[in-house]
């Protein structure tokens, strides 16, 4: 690739509805304008996974894992396709590459497995042909080529794993400006926003913000990543450096 690549992960906190796809597309265009090619890893639209899980449990109390994985994966595939269409409507070519296309293999089957490999060559070729590629997060390919899942919040792990295999920068895009020492919406003194924090610091935070399994993967691989908001270059940088703080006020909600 002649240009550097960045993996941008968009989760349910920013994929609240179909209308929010325009904001996601604008953020991708913002990084394109910086001379970066973008792999956009997306979660399902907010609430979709819970709705699909409820549907499955209305049919079977303990849903069979392979069928459940296939059902839940439709949420990520839908948001990926809608984002691709949104970008196309803005003149940006952005093909969707699912887990079979990029060879995102997992170490086992089921709904809470771990990534084993990805076809970096295919992703690189796709970015050579198009400056944006959209990848459904959360979903992998099992030993029998069945759909598997990376655990709840697994799109974080998808993004970090792909970034590690490509040697790319990784940014998890949230609806607030980074990671805080505690929920800014909770009562009490104003919490500080991290400028830098260690992987261990990140593991001490609520796992709903960044999947703990993804943070542990990053820690093992010594992979730095960042957490930030739409339209802002500042962020919280997670890596080997200890805690330092931004000198600002928190947002009113927590990602």
Short mmCIF file of C-alpha atoms in Angstrom, two decimals:
data_model
loop_
_atom_site.label_atom_id
_atom_site.label_comp_id
_atom_site.label_asym_id
_atom_site.label_seq_id
_atom_site.Cartn_x
_atom_site.Cartn_y
_atom_site.Cartn_z
CA UNK A 1 0.00 0.00 0.00
CA UNK A 2 1.28 3.45 -0.87
CA UNK A 3 -0.67 5.00 2.02
CA UNK A 4 -0.85 4.02 5.65
CA UNK A 5 -3.97 2.26 6.90
CA UNK A 6 -6.07 2.73 10.00
CA UNK A 7 -8.68 0.40 11.45
CA UNK A 8 -11.69 2.38 12.68
CA UNK A 9 -14.16 0.47 14.81
CA UNK A 10 -17.73 1.76 15.13
CA UNK A 11 -19.88 0.15 17.82
CA UNK A 12 -23.46 0.37 18.92
CA UNK A 13 -22.85 3.57 20.89
CA UNK A 14 -22.39 5.44 17.59
CA UNK A 15 -24.47 3.18 15.34
CA UNK A 16 -27.70 4.14 17.03
CA UNK A 17 -29.89 4.15 13.91
CA UNK A 18 -29.70 4.21 10.14
CA UNK A 19 -29.52 8.01 10.36
CA UNK A 20 -26.24 7.75 12.30
CA UNK A 21 -24.59 6.04 9.32
CA UNK A 22 -24.04 9.46 7.73
CA UNK A 23 -21.93 10.50 10.73
CA UNK A 24 -19.93 7.29 10.49
CA UNK A 25 -19.36 7.89 6.78
CA UNK A 26 -18.22 11.46 7.47
CA UNK A 27 -15.71 10.20 10.04
CA UNK A 28 -14.30 7.73 7.52
CA UNK A 29 -14.00 10.54 4.97
CA UNK A 30 -12.21 12.66 7.59
CA UNK A 31 -9.49 10.03 7.96
CA UNK A 32 -9.31 9.54 4.18
CA UNK A 33 -8.62 13.27 3.92
CA UNK A 34 -5.62 12.77 6.21
CA UNK A 35 -4.14 10.40 3.63
CA UNK A 36 -5.16 7.22 5.45
CA UNK A 37 -6.86 4.19 3.98
CA UNK A 38 -9.62 2.93 6.24
CA UNK A 39 -10.77 -0.50 7.32
CA UNK A 40 -14.11 0.22 8.99
CA UNK A 41 -15.09 -2.54 11.43
CA UNK A 42 -18.73 -2.24 12.44
CA UNK A 43 -21.02 -3.65 15.09
CA UNK A 44 -24.74 -4.16 14.66
CA UNK A 45 -26.99 -1.13 15.03
CA UNK A 46 -27.75 -0.38 18.67
CA UNK A 47 -30.20 -2.88 20.18
CA UNK A 48 -30.10 -5.28 17.23
CA UNK A 49 -28.10 -8.04 18.93
CA UNK A 50 -30.40 -8.04 21.97
CA UNK A 51 -33.46 -8.21 19.71
CA UNK A 52 -32.02 -11.12 17.71
CA UNK A 53 -31.06 -12.94 20.90
CA UNK A 54 -34.59 -12.45 22.22
CA UNK A 55 -36.01 -13.90 19.01
CA UNK A 56 -33.76 -16.94 19.29
CA UNK A 57 -34.74 -17.56 22.91
CA UNK A 58 -38.42 -17.26 22.03
CA UNK A 59 -37.91 -20.33 19.84
CA UNK A 60 -35.47 -22.29 22.04
CA UNK A 61 -34.58 -21.54 25.67
CA UNK A 62 -30.91 -22.44 25.12
CA UNK A 63 -30.31 -21.78 21.42
CA UNK A 64 -28.00 -24.14 19.55
CA UNK A 65 -24.68 -22.31 19.15
CA UNK A 66 -24.08 -22.59 15.41
CA UNK A 67 -27.60 -21.42 14.54
CA UNK A 68 -27.39 -18.65 17.12
CA UNK A 69 -24.06 -17.45 15.74
CA UNK A 70 -25.52 -17.33 12.23
CA UNK A 71 -28.55 -15.38 13.45
CA UNK A 72 -26.59 -12.84 15.50
CA UNK A 73 -24.11 -12.32 12.67
CA UNK A 74 -26.91 -10.88 10.53
CA UNK A 75 -26.84 -7.74 12.68
CA UNK A 76 -23.23 -6.98 11.76
CA UNK A 77 -23.74 -7.92 8.11
CA UNK A 78 -26.72 -5.57 7.91
CA UNK A 79 -24.89 -2.58 9.38
CA UNK A 80 -21.85 -3.26 7.16
CA UNK A 81 -24.01 -3.34 4.04
CA UNK A 82 -25.88 -0.18 5.04
CA UNK A 83 -22.62 1.65 5.70
CA UNK A 84 -21.26 0.56 2.32
CA UNK A 85 -24.41 1.88 0.64
CA UNK A 86 -24.21 5.13 2.61
CA UNK A 87 -20.62 5.68 1.53
CA UNK A 88 -21.52 4.86 -2.08
CA UNK A 89 -24.26 7.50 -1.97
CA UNK A 90 -21.53 10.00 -1.02
CA UNK A 91 -19.27 8.93 -3.89
CA UNK A 92 -16.99 6.68 -1.81
CA UNK A 93 -16.45 3.13 -3.00
CA UNK A 94 -16.36 0.85 0.06
CA UNK A 95 -16.81 -2.88 -0.56
CA UNK A 96 -17.93 -5.15 2.27
CA UNK A 97 -15.55 -8.00 3.06
CA UNK A 98 -17.04 -10.58 5.40
CA UNK A 99 -15.13 -13.08 7.53
CA UNK A 100 -15.00 -15.73 4.80
CA UNK A 101 -13.65 -13.21 2.27
CA UNK A 102 -10.82 -12.10 4.57
CA UNK A 103 -10.19 -15.53 6.06
CA UNK A 104 -10.84 -14.45 9.64
CA UNK A 105 -10.44 -17.88 11.18
CA UNK A 106 -11.21 -18.61 14.82
CA UNK A 107 -9.65 -21.13 17.16
CA UNK A 108 -12.90 -22.96 17.75
CA UNK A 109 -16.64 -22.88 17.25
CA UNK A 110 -19.42 -21.19 19.17
CA UNK A 111 -20.34 -17.72 20.36
CA UNK A 112 -17.27 -16.81 22.43
CA UNK A 113 -14.18 -17.93 20.57
CA UNK A 114 -10.89 -16.21 19.67
CA UNK A 115 -9.39 -15.13 16.33
CA UNK A 116 -6.57 -17.26 14.96
CA UNK A 117 -5.66 -15.79 11.57
CA UNK A 118 -6.74 -13.37 8.87
CA UNK A 119 -5.74 -13.04 5.23
CA UNK A 120 -3.76 -9.80 5.37
CA UNK A 121 -2.93 -10.07 1.66
CA UNK A 122 -6.63 -9.95 0.71
CA UNK A 123 -7.21 -6.90 2.90
CA UNK A 124 -4.14 -5.18 1.49
CA UNK A 125 -5.23 -5.85 -2.09
CA UNK A 126 -8.71 -4.53 -1.30
CA UNK A 127 -7.24 -1.32 0.09
CA UNK A 128 -5.07 -0.98 -3.01
CA UNK A 129 -8.26 -1.05 -5.10
CA UNK A 130 -10.40 1.04 -2.76
CA UNK A 131 -9.39 3.45 -0.01
CA UNK A 132 -12.17 2.16 2.25
CA UNK A 133 -13.16 -1.40 3.13
CA UNK A 134 -16.04 -2.30 5.46
CA UNK A 135 -15.74 -5.41 7.65
CA UNK A 136 -18.51 -6.83 9.85
CA UNK A 137 -17.07 -7.14 13.35
CA UNK A 138 -17.82 -9.81 15.96
CA UNK A 139 -17.98 -12.63 13.37
CA UNK A 140 -15.40 -15.21 12.36
CA UNK A 141 -15.12 -18.52 10.52
CA UNK A 142 -14.86 -21.76 12.46
CA UNK A 143 -13.06 -25.04 11.74
CA UNK A 144 -15.93 -26.28 9.55
CA UNK A 145 -16.30 -22.88 7.83
CA UNK A 146 -19.34 -22.12 9.97
CA UNK A 147 -19.97 -18.66 11.40
CA UNK A 148 -18.54 -18.13 14.87
CA UNK A 149 -18.61 -15.18 17.27
CA UNK A 150 -15.93 -13.44 19.33
CA UNK A 151 -18.02 -12.88 22.46
CA UNK A 152 -20.23 -9.95 23.40
CA UNK A 153 -18.50 -6.74 22.37
CA UNK A 154 -16.32 -8.78 20.02
CA UNK A 155 -16.11 -6.11 17.33
CA UNK A 156 -13.40 -4.51 19.50
CA UNK A 157 -11.43 -7.76 19.23
CA UNK A 158 -12.06 -7.96 15.48
CA UNK A 159 -10.63 -4.47 15.01
CA UNK A 160 -7.59 -5.00 17.21
CA UNK A 161 -6.79 -8.38 15.69
CA UNK A 162 -6.99 -7.05 12.13
CA UNK A 163 -4.83 -4.06 13.08
CA UNK A 164 -2.24 -6.35 14.66
CA UNK A 165 -2.01 -8.50 11.53
CA UNK A 166 -1.68 -5.50 9.20
CA UNK A 167 0.60 -3.45 11.42
CA UNK A 168 -2.03 -0.70 11.26
CA UNK A 169 -3.14 1.93 13.71
CA UNK A 170 -6.44 1.16 15.50
CA UNK A 171 -9.02 3.62 16.81
CA UNK A 172 -12.22 2.63 18.61
CA UNK A 173 -14.77 5.36 17.89
CA UNK A 174 -17.17 6.09 20.74
CA UNK A 175 -19.85 8.65 21.53
CA UNK A 176 -17.55 10.39 24.03
CA UNK A 177 -14.04 11.77 23.74
CA UNK A 178 -12.16 8.86 25.29
CA UNK A 179 -11.87 6.80 28.45
CA UNK A 180 -12.60 8.20 31.89
CA UNK A 181 -11.56 7.03 35.33
CA UNK A 182 -15.26 6.36 35.95
CA UNK A 183 -18.61 6.97 34.26
CA UNK A 184 -18.96 10.76 33.71
CA UNK A 185 -22.73 10.39 34.10
CA UNK A 186 -22.47 8.94 37.62
CA UNK A 187 -22.89 11.14 40.73
CA UNK A 188 -19.83 12.54 42.41
CA UNK A 189 -16.78 14.60 41.53
CA UNK A 190 -15.99 15.25 37.89
CA UNK A 191 -13.93 12.30 36.59
CA UNK A 192 -10.71 12.82 34.69
CA UNK A 193 -10.30 11.77 31.05
CA UNK A 194 -7.27 9.67 30.26
CA UNK A 195 -4.71 10.98 27.80
CA UNK A 196 -2.73 7.75 28.14
CA UNK A 197 -3.35 4.61 30.16
CA UNK A 198 -1.90 1.14 30.37
CA UNK A 199 -3.67 -2.01 29.27
CA UNK A 200 -4.00 -2.86 32.96
CA UNK A 201 -5.69 0.49 33.61
CA UNK A 202 -8.13 -0.25 30.77
CA UNK A 203 -8.92 -3.66 32.24
CA UNK A 204 -9.91 -1.96 35.49
CA UNK A 205 -12.63 0.01 33.67
CA UNK A 206 -16.13 -1.17 32.83
CA UNK A 207 -15.89 -3.93 30.22
CA UNK A 208 -18.88 -2.47 28.39
CA UNK A 209 -16.67 0.40 27.22
CA UNK A 210 -13.93 -1.74 25.64
CA UNK A 211 -14.27 -5.53 25.63
CA UNK A 212 -11.87 -6.91 28.24
CA UNK A 213 -10.98 -9.88 26.05
CA UNK A 214 -9.89 -7.41 23.36
CA UNK A 215 -7.79 -5.45 25.87
CA UNK A 216 -6.11 -8.66 27.07
CA UNK A 217 -5.30 -9.53 23.46
CA UNK A 218 -3.77 -6.08 22.93
CA UNK A 219 -1.76 -6.48 26.13
CA UNK A 220 -0.37 -9.86 25.04
CA UNK A 221 0.54 -8.49 21.62
CA UNK A 222 1.87 -5.19 23.02
CA UNK A 223 -0.58 -3.48 20.67
CA UNK A 224 -1.37 0.18 21.35
CA UNK A 225 -4.76 1.56 20.38
CA UNK A 226 -6.84 4.68 20.90
CA UNK A 227 -10.38 5.52 21.93
CA UNK A 228 -11.96 8.75 20.72
CA UNK A 229 -15.05 10.52 19.40
CA UNK A 230 -16.33 11.73 16.05
CA UNK A 231 -14.57 14.76 14.61
CA UNK A 232 -11.82 14.94 17.24
CA UNK A 233 -8.14 14.13 16.90
CA UNK A 234 -7.51 13.91 20.63
CA UNK A 235 -8.17 10.56 22.27
CA UNK A 236 -7.27 8.22 25.09
CA UNK A 237 -4.23 6.16 24.07
CA UNK A 238 -4.02 2.66 25.56
CA UNK A 239 -0.61 1.00 25.64
CA UNK A 240 2.54 0.61 27.69
CA UNK A 241 2.47 4.15 29.12
CA UNK A 242 0.97 4.80 32.54
CA UNK A 243 -1.91 7.12 33.32
CA UNK A 244 -1.82 10.76 32.25
CA UNK A 245 -4.83 13.03 31.93
CA UNK A 246 -6.48 15.48 29.57
CA UNK A 247 -7.15 18.87 31.12
CA UNK A 248 -10.80 19.16 30.12
CA UNK A 249 -14.34 18.51 31.27
CA UNK A 250 -16.04 15.15 30.57
CA UNK A 251 -19.00 14.57 28.32
CA UNK A 252 -22.41 13.99 29.88
CA UNK A 253 -22.68 10.32 28.88
CA UNK A 254 -20.41 7.33 28.82
CA UNK A 255 -19.71 5.19 25.75
#
